[in-house]
CSV table of N, CA and C in Angstrom, one decimal:
chain,number,residue,atom,x,y,z
A,1,MET,N,18.4,-21.4,-2.8
A,1,MET,CA,18.7,-19.9,-2.7
A,1,MET,C,19.1,-18.4,-2.3
A,2,ASN,N,20.4,-18.4,-2.2
A,2,ASN,CA,21.4,-17.7,-2.9
A,2,ASN,C,21.3,-17.7,-4.6
A,3,LYS,N,21.5,-17.6,-5.7
A,3,LYS,CA,20.7,-17.4,-6.4
A,3,LYS,C,19.4,-16.8,-6.9
A,4,PHE,N,18.6,-17.1,-6.0
A,4,PHE,CA,16.9,-17.0,-6.3
A,4,PHE,C,17.8,-14.6,-6.4
A,5,ILE,N,18.2,-14.5,-4.8
A,5,ILE,CA,18.4,-13.2,-3.7
A,5,ILE,C,19.4,-12.8,-5.1
A,6,SER,N,19.7,-13.4,-5.5
A,6,SER,CA,20.4,-12.4,-6.8
A,6,SER,C,19.3,-12.0,-7.9
A,7,THR,N,18.9,-12.9,-7.9
A,7,THR,CA,18.1,-12.8,-9.5
A,7,THR,C,17.3,-11.4,-8.5
A,8,LEU,N,16.9,-11.5,-7.2
A,8,LEU,CA,15.5,-10.7,-7.2
A,8,LEU,C,16.3,-9.5,-6.9
A,9,ILE,N,17.8,-9.0,-6.6
A,9,ILE,CA,18.0,-8.0,-6.3
A,9,ILE,C,19.2,-7.3,-7.7
A,10,CYS,N,19.2,-7.9,-9.0
A,10,CYS,CA,19.2,-8.0,-10.3
A,10,CYS,C,18.0,-7.8,-11.4
A,11,PHE,N,16.8,-8.5,-10.5
A,11,PHE,CA,15.6,-7.1,-10.6
A,11,PHE,C,15.2,-6.2,-10.1
A,12,LEU,N,15.2,-6.3,-9.5
A,12,LEU,CA,15.0,-5.0,-8.1
A,12,LEU,C,16.0,-3.8,-9.5
A,13,VAL,N,17.1,-4.1,-9.0
A,13,VAL,CA,18.3,-3.0,-9.8
A,13,VAL,C,17.7,-1.7,-11.4
A,14,PHE,N,17.3,-3.6,-11.9
A,14,PHE,CA,16.4,-3.1,-13.4
A,14,PHE,C,16.1,-2.4,-13.3
A,15,ASN,N,14.7,-2.5,-12.0
A,15,ASN,CA,13.4,-1.4,-11.9
A,15,ASN,C,13.6,-0.1,-11.7
A,16,LEU,N,14.6,-0.4,-11.6
A,16,LEU,CA,14.9,0.6,-10.5
A,16,LEU,C,15.2,1.5,-11.2
A,17,SER,N,16.5,1.2,-12.0
A,17,SER,CA,16.5,2.0,-13.4
A,17,SER,C,16.2,2.8,-14.1
A,18,PHE,N,14.5,1.3,-15.1
A,18,PHE,CA,13.7,2.1,-16.2
A,18,PHE,C,13.4,2.7,-14.9
A,19,ALA,N,12.4,2.7,-13.8
A,19,ALA,CA,11.2,3.7,-13.9
A,19,ALA,C,11.5,5.2,-12.9
A,20,GLN,N,13.4,5.6,-13.0
A,20,GLN,CA,13.4,7.1,-12.8
A,20,GLN,C,14.2,7.5,-14.6
A,21,SER,N,14.6,6.7,-15.3
A,21,SER,CA,14.8,6.9,-17.0
A,21,SER,C,13.1,7.8,-17.4
A,22,GLN,N,11.8,8.4,-16.6
A,22,GLN,CA,9.9,7.5,-17.2
A,22,GLN,C,10.8,9.2,-16.3
A,23,SER,N,9.9,10.0,-17.0
A,23,SER,CA,9.4,11.3,-17.0
A,23,SER,C,8.7,11.6,-15.4
A,24,GLY,N,7.2,11.1,-15.2
A,24,GLY,CA,7.1,11.3,-13.6
A,24,GLY,C,5.1,10.5,-13.9
A,25,PRO,N,4.5,10.3,-13.3
A,25,PRO,CA,3.2,10.0,-13.5
A,25,PRO,C,1.9,11.7,-14.0
A,26,GLN,N,2.0,11.2,-15.2
A,26,GLN,CA,1.1,13.1,-15.8
A,26,GLN,C,-0.4,12.1,-15.3
A,27,MET,N,-1.0,11.1,-14.7
A,27,MET,CA,-2.7,11.5,-14.6
A,27,MET,C,-2.1,12.3,-13.2
A,28,ALA,N,-1.6,11.7,-11.9
A,28,ALA,CA,-0.7,12.8,-11.0
A,28,ALA,C,-0.7,14.5,-11.1
A,29,ASP,N,0.3,14.5,-12.1
A,29,ASP,CA,0.1,15.9,-12.5
A,29,ASP,C,-1.4,16.4,-12.8
A,30,ALA,N,-2.4,16.7,-13.6
A,30,ALA,CA,-3.6,16.3,-13.9
A,30,ALA,C,-4.4,15.8,-12.3
A,31,PHE,N,-4.2,15.9,-11.3
A,31,PHE,CA,-5.2,15.6,-10.7
A,31,PHE,C,-4.4,16.8,-10.0
A,32,ARG,N,-3.0,16.7,-10.0
A,32,ARG,CA,-3.0,18.5,-8.6
A,32,ARG,C,-3.0,19.3,-9.4
A,33,GLU,N,-3.8,19.6,-11.3
A,33,GLU,CA,-3.7,20.6,-11.3
A,33,GLU,C,-5.0,21.3,-11.3
A,34,ASN,N,-5.8,20.6,-11.5
A,34,ASN,CA,-7.3,20.5,-10.9
A,34,ASN,C,-8.3,20.2,-9.9
A,35,GLY,N,-6.7,20.3,-8.4
A,35,GLY,CA,-7.4,20.4,-7.0
A,35,GLY,C,-7.8,18.9,-6.3
A,36,LYS,N,-7.9,17.8,-7.7
A,36,LYS,CA,-8.7,16.5,-7.7
A,36,LYS,C,-8.1,15.5,-6.8
A,37,ILE,N,-6.9,15.3,-6.4
A,37,ILE,CA,-5.7,15.3,-5.9
A,37,ILE,C,-5.9,15.3,-4.2
A,38,TYR,N,-7.2,15.7,-4.0
A,38,TYR,CA,-6.5,15.9,-2.7
A,38,TYR,C,-8.6,15.6,-2.0
A,39,VAL,N,-8.9,15.1,-3.1
A,39,VAL,CA,-10.0,14.3,-3.1
A,39,VAL,C,-9.6,13.1,-2.9
A,40,VAL,N,-8.9,12.0,-3.8
A,40,VAL,CA,-8.2,11.1,-4.2
A,40,VAL,C,-7.2,11.0,-3.1
A,41,ILE,N,-6.5,11.6,-2.1
A,41,ILE,CA,-5.6,11.6,-1.0
A,41,ILE,C,-6.6,11.2,0.2
A,42,ALA,N,-7.7,11.7,0.4
A,42,ALA,CA,-9.2,11.8,1.6
A,42,ALA,C,-9.5,10.2,1.2
A,43,VAL,N,-10.2,10.1,0.3
A,43,VAL,CA,-10.6,8.6,-0.4
A,43,VAL,C,-9.0,7.9,0.4
A,44,ILE,N,-9.2,7.2,-0.3
A,44,ILE,CA,-7.6,6.4,0.3
A,44,ILE,C,-7.2,6.9,1.5
A,45,ALA,N,-7.1,7.9,2.4
A,45,ALA,CA,-7.0,7.6,3.9
A,45,ALA,C,-7.8,7.5,4.2
A,46,ILE,N,-8.9,7.2,3.3
A,46,ILE,CA,-10.6,6.5,4.7
A,46,ILE,C,-10.6,5.9,4.3
A,47,ILE,N,-10.6,4.6,3.3
A,47,ILE,CA,-10.0,3.9,3.2
A,47,ILE,C,-8.6,2.7,4.5
A,48,PHE,N,-7.1,3.5,3.6
A,48,PHE,CA,-7.1,2.6,5.6
A,48,PHE,C,-7.4,3.5,6.3
A,49,VAL,N,-7.7,3.9,7.0
A,49,VAL,CA,-8.3,4.4,8.7
A,49,VAL,C,-9.5,2.7,8.7
A,50,SER,N,-10.3,3.0,7.6
A,50,SER,CA,-11.0,1.9,7.8
A,50,SER,C,-10.7,0.5,7.8
A,51,ILE,N,-9.8,-0.5,6.8
A,51,ILE,CA,-9.3,-1.3,7.4
A,51,ILE,C,-8.6,-1.5,8.4
A,52,ILE,N,-8.1,-0.5,9.2
A,52,ILE,CA,-7.1,-0.4,10.3
A,52,ILE,C,-8.4,-0.6,11.7
A,53,ALA,N,-10.3,0.0,11.0
A,53,ALA,CA,-11.0,-0.4,12.3
A,53,ALA,C,-11.1,-2.0,12.2
A,54,PHE,N,-11.1,-2.6,11.0
A,54,PHE,CA,-11.7,-3.9,10.9
A,54,PHE,C,-11.1,-4.3,11.4
A,55,LEU,N,-9.9,-4.4,12.2
A,55,LEU,CA,-8.6,-5.0,12.0
A,55,LEU,C,-8.2,-5.0,13.3
A,56,ILE,N,-9.0,-3.4,13.5
A,56,ILE,CA,-8.9,-3.5,15.7
A,56,ILE,C,-10.5,-4.3,16.0
A,57,TYR,N,-11.5,-4.5,15.3
A,57,TYR,CA,-13.0,-4.6,15.7
A,57,TYR,C,-12.8,-6.2,15.6
A,58,ILE,N,-11.5,-6.6,14.9
A,58,ILE,CA,-11.4,-8.6,14.7
A,58,ILE,C,-10.8,-8.8,15.4
A,59,GLU,N,-9.5,-8.4,15.7
A,59,GLU,CA,-8.9,-8.8,16.9
A,59,GLU,C,-9.5,-7.9,18.3
A,60,ARG,N,-10.1,-7.2,18.3
A,60,ARG,CA,-11.2,-7.8,20.2
A,60,ARG,C,-12.0,-8.8,20.4
A,61,LYS,N,-12.2,-8.9,19.0
A,61,LYS,CA,-13.5,-9.6,18.8
A,61,LYS,C,-13.2,-11.1,19.3
A,62,ILE,N,-11.6,-11.5,17.9
A,62,ILE,CA,-10.8,-12.7,18.2
A,62,ILE,C,-10.4,-13.3,20.0
A,63,LYS,N,-10.1,-12.3,21.0
A,63,LYS,CA,-9.3,-11.5,22.5
A,63,LYS,C,-10.5,-12.2,23.2
A,64,ASN,N,-11.6,-11.4,22.9
A,64,ASN,CA,-12.8,-11.7,23.5
A,64,ASN,C,-13.1,-13.3,23.7
A,65,ILE,N,-13.1,-14.1,22.1
A,65,ILE,CA,-13.6,-15.3,22.1
A,65,ILE,C,-12.2,-17.0,22.7
A,66,ASN,N,-10.9,-15.6,22.3
A,66,ASN,CA,-9.8,-16.4,23.1
A,66,ASN,C,-10.5,-16.8,24.8
A,67,ASP,N,-10.6,-15.7,25.0
A,67,ASP,CA,-10.9,-15.7,26.2
A,67,ASP,C,-12.7,-16.1,27.1
A,68,LYS,N,-13.2,-16.4,26.2
A,68,LYS,CA,-14.4,-17.2,27.0
A,68,LYS,C,-13.6,-19.0,27.3
A,69,VAL,N,-12.9,-19.3,26.0
A,69,VAL,CA,-12.1,-20.9,25.6
A,69,VAL,C,-11.4,-21.3,27.1
């Protein structure tokens, strides 16, 4: 287990150093220039809110089933 953790830390440090050497996301810059980044953020927000609402709905349904039993 200890070897796994040390390997994981080495892997994460390597990826972090590699990720910082890149110039940045070009696609995000293009979306930002065209104003489409707001559409992307809105779609992501709608998906996130929908998932949260679905989880709350399922939780209430499970709670009602547990109360009946």
